Amino acid sequence: MRLANCLVTLITFLFWWTAHIGSGKADTPPLVIVTQPGASPAENHAAEELIEALRQISGNVITAREVVADTANQAIIVGPGPVATRLFPNVELAKLAAEEYAIQSDGRRLLLAGGRPRGTLYAVYRFLQDQLGVRWYTPWFTLMPKRESLTWGTLSIHGRPAFEYRDPFWFPALDGDWAARNGSNSQSARLQVKHGGQVTYKGFVHTFYPLVPPDPYFRSHPEWFSLVHGKRVGERAQLCTTNPELRDFIVERVKAWLRESPDVGIVSVSQNDHAGACECPRCAAVDEREDSHAGSLLELVNYVAEKIEPEFPHVLVDTLAYQYTRKAPKTLRPRHNVIVRLCSIECNFAQPLDAPANALFARDIRDWQRLTNRLYVWDYTTDFSHYLLPFPNWFVLGPNARFYHQHGVVGLFEQGAYQSFSNEMSEMRAWVLAQLLWNPDQDDRQLIREFLAAYYGAPSAKYILDYFDLVSRAAQPYYVGIGHPDASPFLRFTTLAQAERLWQWAEEAAGNDADHVWRVRQARLPIGYMWLSQWVGLQRECRELGEKWPINPSRKAYAAEWLKTVHAPGPPGWSPMCRLRESGQTPEEFAVQMASDPDASLYESPQRFALPASPKDLPAAERKAAIEVSDTRAIIFREPECARPMADAKAADGVAIRLSAGKGDARGALEIHGAALPTTAKPGPYKVYYVVRVEPGAGTKPNAPAFHARIYDHLSGKYIADRLISVAETTTEYRPYLVGTVELNAYSRLWLGHALDHQVPAVWFDHAWLVPAD
């Protein structure tokens, strides 16, 4: 029978307080867990979580019953209410914010309480984690340390998470119980009422077209859409954000969205995931005044935020500072009910944000911080083209979280591999990120070491940590972005062979522990993916180096072994990886592509002549200072199907890289990173020439595109040279093509690709010339 609401509800469980376990004091009263009248679902769930955790820690059989409280005995008071107020009058529970909590103890009685909706739940979880050592590493692996003596002493803790929005957006973090226990309030996690809910968005991102669908509105109101190069555009572009009629239309659309979803706390009014900013005179005038395309966007967002506020005073309007709007405006400030979500998409993720490689993004954070106290960041923590690509940001996550917190960021969305388990270190990243989002001042390397030792076992953890060090060092000279093609400059044969040995040792160190062996094998899948995806090129590199091939020499057999590991039975709560990239390739589809053994002749490198290239085709004044960049410095994409080095009598050293078009949008391409340029090519201005010849097909039209030549500068985050060369401009003999006069540095990328026109069977790249420019 339930007691009247005026009585305190008591949930008790009968285990002897551990200070008396084995002491023979059978008359010691049981520890009492006290909940409050009118407790919320989250507060009741907090008590249930506490009871279950203490049962597992103590190892005792627990029963529960309702009794009248004798608060003179040892008790844990869970949640705010009359008992908490009476026993802890100095704790101002009514003033605690939604996620703020208090942990107070006089040695006998313990208060675990907080604001609503999630404060009390967080008080319980922080007590269990910080005082008793409980860890929820993955949805299937929890550490509940057994204790012979459970004591809490005198505690006086007042806490709250460092960020108001905390989203470690990796697949393991979407589990609702795991998310709540690790302090995530992600809008995507499966959090329920018992978890205290979550941050709720309407239209999470890229909402221009969902708010104003081109079909039907482009036909009736083309003036609402971007003016690009003198023409209104209704696809893969943006909106005309200064159009008065459009602004009012968006206000009404946003109000309709919010009436449909009355529990929403944030609504997104944000640009599409394209370029195409409006160039009309009104938009251009605002952007010129503010020295940023963010000006015209923010004017719209401020207008919407002002107009909806009377009806929806508790709703915030979220927008992006993304790509063309990343730079902060000069003077225009976001309204108090506007969130600006700054996106780090152009950053070098192998380097921390305070490194020179990320100076422009760090500048943008500081500039936005000057304008708003509601700055969120959309951060990127994986390679979305290849979820399994080893992504060397392990030791950058902590410094970056601290940088964000120190520079006024209050919400952090850490986007990772969110579509399935077992992607590259996904379980570790989810847990480490969750801890850093709660408190970025923690020792991030210690968090990594703790997870590795607990999850893989201490003997294996040593080798995995060595692997992190190996790949991180290899990546240091290079820009590491979030969308690599199928080859990486820092994951070549020498590095991968060392990584393979480390993972072999990690698996051997797991011994007979079946759980550890399974976990190590799952974590090793990315290295297998790299061997398979780069099989021919790596075989060629191995032979050039005179090394021994370290894995099964049959790609077909190795692919079958790899796929078997993908599907190896795992623990309850886990499911096999089902996505290798954001665009959706499955492991099965990938394994089918690899289920054959290439012709071994492809592994042999053509013989080169020991002759330097001659700059005779360059202008006479440029020949003496010209620096040759050999094709041997290039990373080759789509090898061998669409690109590979081949003997070519017309090439300077007898070998060139042949590029062709493949099926669909597959094409041969190559890339030379700034860090791989000759040491004589110091940072500075250069004229850059690619020496190329083209094989046109029979009947090829002169205006058909032959090849695309680009140079990308990661320090500025843009292409600094871009030429599409037509067949009419080419010959069947090698000649230099000026790509541009540009500033080169270690983070430049010289790129050449087939233009994807099947009228052109082949494009041959011999080398490049760099001519210092005055």
mmCIF file with all atom_site columns, N, CA, C and O in Angstrom, residues 405-433:
data_model
loop_
_atom_site.group_PDB
_atom_site.id
_atom_site.type_symbol
_atom_site.label_atom_id
_atom_site.label_alt_id
_atom_site.label_comp_id
_atom_site.label_asym_id
_atom_site.label_entity_id
_atom_site.label_seq_id
_atom_site.pdbx_PDB_ins_code
_atom_site.Cartn_x
_atom_site.Cartn_y
_atom_site.Cartn_z
_atom_site.occupancy
_atom_site.B_iso_or_equiv
_atom_site.pdbx_formal_charge
_atom_site.auth_seq_id
_atom_site.auth_comp_id
_atom_site.auth_asym_id
_atom_site.auth_atom_id
_atom_site.pdbx_PDB_model_num
ATOM 1   N N  . HIS A 1 405 ? 36.092 25.034 -24.999 1.00 0.00 ? 405 HIS A N  1
ATOM 2   C CA . HIS A 1 405 ? 35.556 25.514 -23.730 1.00 0.00 ? 405 HIS A CA 1
ATOM 3   C C  . HIS A 1 405 ? 36.187 26.842 -23.328 1.00 0.00 ? 405 HIS A C  1
ATOM 4   O O  . HIS A 1 405 ? 35.495 27.749 -22.844 1.00 0.00 ? 405 HIS A O  1
ATOM 5   N N  . GLN A 1 406 ? 37.467 26.973 -23.551 1.00 0.00 ? 406 GLN A N  1
ATOM 6   C CA . GLN A 1 406 ? 38.160 28.206 -23.188 1.00 0.00 ? 406 GLN A CA 1
ATOM 7   C C  . GLN A 1 406 ? 37.765 29.384 -24.065 1.00 0.00 ? 406 GLN A C  1
ATOM 8   O O  . GLN A 1 406 ? 37.992 30.537 -23.679 1.00 0.00 ? 406 GLN A O  1
ATOM 9   N N  . HIS A 1 407 ? 37.194 29.101 -25.224 1.00 0.00 ? 407 HIS A N  1
ATOM 10  C CA . HIS A 1 407 ? 36.824 30.173 -26.144 1.00 0.00 ? 407 HIS A CA 1
ATOM 11  C C  . HIS A 1 407 ? 35.311 30.323 -26.299 1.00 0.00 ? 407 HIS A C  1
ATOM 12  O O  . HIS A 1 407 ? 34.811 30.702 -27.360 1.00 0.00 ? 407 HIS A O  1
ATOM 13  N N  . GLY A 1 408 ? 34.602 30.039 -25.231 1.00 0.00 ? 408 GLY A N  1
ATOM 14  C CA . GLY A 1 408 ? 33.199 30.407 -25.155 1.00 0.00 ? 408 GLY A CA 1
ATOM 15  C C  . GLY A 1 408 ? 32.220 29.484 -25.822 1.00 0.00 ? 408 GLY A C  1
ATOM 16  O O  . GLY A 1 408 ? 31.025 29.811 -25.914 1.00 0.00 ? 408 GLY A O  1
ATOM 17  N N  . VAL A 1 409 ? 32.650 28.319 -26.286 1.00 0.00 ? 409 VAL A N  1
ATOM 18  C CA . VAL A 1 409 ? 31.720 27.372 -26.895 1.00 0.00 ? 409 VAL A CA 1
ATOM 19  C C  . VAL A 1 409 ? 30.896 26.722 -25.789 1.00 0.00 ? 409 VAL A C  1
ATOM 20  O O  . VAL A 1 409 ? 31.442 26.252 -24.788 1.00 0.00 ? 409 VAL A O  1
ATOM 21  N N  . VAL A 1 410 ? 29.577 26.692 -25.956 1.00 0.00 ? 410 VAL A N  1
ATOM 22  C CA . VAL A 1 410 ? 28.700 26.136 -24.919 1.00 0.00 ? 410 VAL A CA 1
ATOM 23  C C  . VAL A 1 410 ? 27.982 24.872 -25.373 1.00 0.00 ? 410 VAL A C  1
ATOM 24  O O  . VAL A 1 410 ? 27.323 24.212 -24.563 1.00 0.00 ? 410 VAL A O  1
ATOM 25  N N  . GLY A 1 411 ? 28.088 24.530 -26.652 1.00 0.00 ? 411 GLY A N  1
ATOM 26  C CA . GLY A 1 411 ? 27.493 23.292 -27.147 1.00 0.00 ? 411 GLY A CA 1
ATOM 27  C C  . GLY A 1 411 ? 28.426 22.647 -28.146 1.00 0.00 ? 411 GLY A C  1
ATOM 28  O O  . GLY A 1 411 ? 29.000 23.339 -28.991 1.00 0.00 ? 411 GLY A O  1
ATOM 29  N N  . LEU A 1 412 ? 28.581 21.318 -28.055 1.00 0.00 ? 412 LEU A N  1
ATOM 30  C CA . LEU A 1 412 ? 29.558 20.645 -28.901 1.00 0.00 ? 412 LEU A CA 1
ATOM 31  C C  . LEU A 1 412 ? 28.962 19.356 -29.466 1.00 0.00 ? 412 LEU A C  1
ATOM 32  O O  . LEU A 1 412 ? 28.571 18.453 -28.728 1.00 0.00 ? 412 LEU A O  1
ATOM 33  N N  . PHE A 1 413 ? 28.897 19.322 -30.778 1.00 0.00 ? 413 PHE A N  1
ATOM 34  C CA . PHE A 1 413 ? 28.407 18.157 -31.520 1.00 0.00 ? 413 PHE A CA 1
ATOM 35  C C  . PHE A 1 413 ? 29.609 17.503 -32.176 1.00 0.00 ? 413 PHE A C  1
ATOM 36  O O  . PHE A 1 413 ? 30.226 18.078 -33.071 1.00 0.00 ? 413 PHE A O  1
ATOM 37  N N  . GLU A 1 414 ? 29.966 16.307 -31.709 1.00 0.00 ? 414 GLU A N  1
ATOM 38  C CA . GLU A 1 414 ? 31.161 15.612 -32.183 1.00 0.00 ? 414 GLU A CA 1
ATOM 39  C C  . GLU A 1 414 ? 30.737 14.522 -33.153 1.00 0.00 ? 414 GLU A C  1
ATOM 40  O O  . GLU A 1 414 ? 30.539 13.366 -32.784 1.00 0.00 ? 414 GLU A O  1
ATOM 41  N N  . GLN A 1 415 ? 30.621 14.872 -34.421 1.00 0.00 ? 415 GLN A N  1
ATOM 42  C CA . GLN A 1 415 ? 30.104 13.922 -35.401 1.00 0.00 ? 415 GLN A CA 1
ATOM 43  C C  . GLN A 1 415 ? 31.151 12.878 -35.753 1.00 0.00 ? 415 GLN A C  1
ATOM 44  O O  . GLN A 1 415 ? 32.273 13.196 -36.123 1.00 0.00 ? 415 GLN A O  1
ATOM 45  N N  . GLY A 1 416 ? 30.748 11.609 -35.627 1.00 0.00 ? 416 GLY A N  1
ATOM 46  C CA . GLY A 1 416 ? 31.628 10.503 -35.961 1.00 0.00 ? 416 GLY A CA 1
ATOM 47  C C  . GLY A 1 416 ? 30.921 9.500  -36.845 1.00 0.00 ? 416 GLY A C  1
ATOM 48  O O  . GLY A 1 416 ? 29.994 9.840  -37.583 1.00 0.00 ? 416 GLY A O  1
ATOM 49  N N  . ALA A 1 417 ? 31.350 8.263  -36.773 1.00 0.00 ? 417 ALA A N  1
ATOM 50  C CA . ALA A 1 417 ? 30.739 7.176  -37.542 1.00 0.00 ? 417 ALA A CA 1
ATOM 51  C C  . ALA A 1 417 ? 29.461 6.757  -36.811 1.00 0.00 ? 417 ALA A C  1
ATOM 52  O O  . ALA A 1 417 ? 29.507 5.966  -35.876 1.00 0.00 ? 417 ALA A O  1
ATOM 53  N N  . TYR A 1 418 ? 28.341 7.265  -37.249 1.00 0.00 ? 418 TYR A N  1
ATOM 54  C CA . TYR A 1 418 ? 27.090 7.174  -36.500 1.00 0.00 ? 418 TYR A CA 1
ATOM 55  C C  . TYR A 1 418 ? 26.129 6.111  -37.027 1.00 0.00 ? 418 TYR A C  1
ATOM 56  O O  . TYR A 1 418 ? 24.986 6.031  -36.565 1.00 0.00 ? 418 TYR A O  1
ATOM 57  N N  . GLN A 1 419 ? 26.592 5.277  -37.973 1.00 0.00 ? 419 GLN A N  1
ATOM 58  C CA . GLN A 1 419 ? 25.654 4.375  -38.626 1.00 0.00 ? 419 GLN A CA 1
ATOM 59  C C  . GLN A 1 419 ? 25.789 2.910  -38.219 1.00 0.00 ? 419 GLN A C  1
ATOM 60  O O  . GLN A 1 419 ? 24.904 2.116  -38.544 1.00 0.00 ? 419 GLN A O  1
ATOM 61  N N  . SER A 1 420 ? 26.881 2.535  -37.549 1.00 0.00 ? 420 SER A N  1
ATOM 62  C CA . SER A 1 420 ? 26.992 1.154  -37.057 1.00 0.00 ? 420 SER A CA 1
ATOM 63  C C  . SER A 1 420 ? 28.163 1.051  -36.101 1.00 0.00 ? 420 SER A C  1
ATOM 64  O O  . SER A 1 420 ? 29.001 1.956  -36.002 1.00 0.00 ? 420 SER A O  1
ATOM 65  N N  . PHE A 1 421 ? 28.221 -0.084 -35.385 1.00 0.00 ? 421 PHE A N  1
ATOM 66  C CA . PHE A 1 421 ? 29.311 -0.360 -34.455 1.00 0.00 ? 421 PHE A CA 1
ATOM 67  C C  . PHE A 1 421 ? 30.591 -0.730 -35.213 1.00 0.00 ? 421 PHE A C  1
ATOM 68  O O  . PHE A 1 421 ? 30.588 -0.954 -36.426 1.00 0.00 ? 421 PHE A O  1
ATOM 69  N N  . SER A 1 422 ? 31.670 -0.845 -34.439 1.00 0.00 ? 422 SER A N  1
ATOM 70  C CA . SER A 1 422 ? 32.952 -1.415 -34.867 1.00 0.00 ? 422 SER A CA 1
ATOM 71  C C  . SER A 1 422 ? 33.676 -0.616 -35.928 1.00 0.00 ? 422 SER A C  1
ATOM 72  O O  . SER A 1 422 ? 34.608 -1.122 -36.555 1.00 0.00 ? 422 SER A O  1
ATOM 73  N N  . ASN A 1 423 ? 33.288 0.632  -36.159 1.00 0.00 ? 423 ASN A N  1
ATOM 74  C CA . ASN A 1 423 ? 34.112 1.459  -37.009 1.00 0.00 ? 423 ASN A CA 1
ATOM 75  C C  . ASN A 1 423 ? 35.341 1.911  -36.230 1.00 0.00 ? 423 ASN A C  1
ATOM 76  O O  . ASN A 1 423 ? 35.476 1.622  -35.047 1.00 0.00 ? 423 ASN A O  1
ATOM 77  N N  . GLU A 1 424 ? 36.219 2.650  -36.869 1.00 0.00 ? 424 GLU A N  1
ATOM 78  C CA . GLU A 1 424 ? 37.567 2.872  -36.350 1.00 0.00 ? 424 GLU A CA 1
ATOM 79  C C  . GLU A 1 424 ? 37.565 3.437  -34.934 1.00 0.00 ? 424 GLU A C  1
ATOM 80  O O  . GLU A 1 424 ? 37.232 4.585  -34.709 1.00 0.00 ? 424 GLU A O  1
ATOM 81  N N  . MET A 1 425 ? 37.917 2.569  -33.951 1.00 0.00 ? 425 MET A N  1
ATOM 82  C CA . MET A 1 425 ? 37.985 2.906  -32.527 1.00 0.00 ? 425 MET A CA 1
ATOM 83  C C  . MET A 1 425 ? 36.713 3.612  -32.051 1.00 0.00 ? 425 MET A C  1
ATOM 84  O O  . MET A 1 425 ? 36.768 4.508  -31.205 1.00 0.00 ? 425 MET A O  1
ATOM 85  N N  . SER A 1 426 ? 35.572 3.197  -32.566 1.00 0.00 ? 426 SER A N  1
ATOM 86  C CA . SER A 1 426 ? 34.326 3.917  -32.278 1.00 0.00 ? 426 SER A CA 1
ATOM 87  C C  . SER A 1 426 ? 33.937 3.843  -30.810 1.00 0.00 ? 426 SER A C  1
ATOM 88  O O  . SER A 1 426 ? 33.458 4.825  -30.237 1.00 0.00 ? 426 SER A O  1
ATOM 89  N N  . GLU A 1 427 ? 34.126 2.685  -30.182 1.00 0.00 ? 427 GLU A N  1
ATOM 90  C CA . GLU A 1 427 ? 33.740 2.554  -28.783 1.00 0.00 ? 427 GLU A CA 1
ATOM 91  C C  . GLU A 1 427 ? 34.605 3.447  -27.890 1.00 0.00 ? 427 GLU A C  1
ATOM 92  O O  . GLU A 1 427 ? 34.098 4.120  -26.983 1.00 0.00 ? 427 GLU A O  1
ATOM 93  N N  . MET A 1 428 ? 35.907 3.477  -28.159 1.00 0.00 ? 428 MET A N  1
ATOM 94  C CA . MET A 1 428 ? 36.786 4.326  -27.368 1.00 0.00 ? 428 MET A CA 1
ATOM 95  C C  . MET A 1 428 ? 36.476 5.799  -27.591 1.00 0.00 ? 428 MET A C  1
ATOM 96  O O  . MET A 1 428 ? 36.413 6.587  -26.643 1.00 0.00 ? 428 MET A O  1
ATOM 97  N N  . ARG A 1 429 ? 36.294 6.182  -28.847 1.00 0.00 ? 429 ARG A N  1
ATOM 98  C CA . ARG A 1 429 ? 36.029 7.596  -29.136 1.00 0.00 ? 429 ARG A CA 1
ATOM 99  C C  . ARG A 1 429 ? 34.746 8.064  -28.452 1.00 0.00 ? 429 ARG A C  1
ATOM 100 O O  . ARG A 1 429 ? 34.689 9.172  -27.903 1.00 0.00 ? 429 ARG A O  1
ATOM 101 N N  . ALA A 1 430 ? 33.700 7.239  -28.517 1.00 0.00 ? 430 ALA A N  1
ATOM 102 C CA . ALA A 1 430 ? 32.430 7.633  -27.904 1.00 0.00 ? 430 ALA A CA 1
ATOM 103 C C  . ALA A 1 430 ? 32.613 7.900  -26.417 1.00 0.00 ? 430 ALA A C  1
ATOM 104 O O  . ALA A 1 430 ? 32.151 8.923  -25.885 1.00 0.00 ? 430 ALA A O  1
ATOM 105 N N  . TRP A 1 431 ? 33.291 6.982  -25.724 1.00 0.00 ? 431 TRP A N  1
ATOM 106 C CA . TRP A 1 431 ? 33.446 7.130  -24.276 1.00 0.00 ? 431 TRP A CA 1
ATOM 107 C C  . TRP A 1 431 ? 34.360 8.297  -23.921 1.00 0.00 ? 431 TRP A C  1
ATOM 108 O O  . TRP A 1 431 ? 34.022 9.118  -23.058 1.00 0.00 ? 431 TRP A O  1
ATOM 109 N N  . VAL A 1 432 ? 35.499 8.408  -24.593 1.00 0.00 ? 432 VAL A N  1
ATOM 110 C CA . VAL A 1 432 ? 36.437 9.498  -24.291 1.00 0.00 ? 432 VAL A CA 1
ATOM 111 C C  . VAL A 1 432 ? 35.789 10.849 -24.580 1.00 0.00 ? 432 VAL A C  1
ATOM 112 O O  . VAL A 1 432 ? 35.906 11.794 -23.786 1.00 0.00 ? 432 VAL A O  1
ATOM 113 N N  . LEU A 1 433 ? 35.087 10.958 -25.694 1.00 0.00 ? 433 LEU A N  1
ATOM 114 C CA . LEU A 1 433 ? 34.425 12.225 -26.012 1.00 0.00 ? 433 LEU A CA 1
ATOM 115 C C  . LEU A 1 433 ? 33.360 12.571 -24.983 1.00 0.00 ? 433 LEU A C  1
ATOM 116 O O  . LEU A 1 433 ? 33.218 13.732 -24.580 1.00 0.00 ? 433 LEU A O  1
#
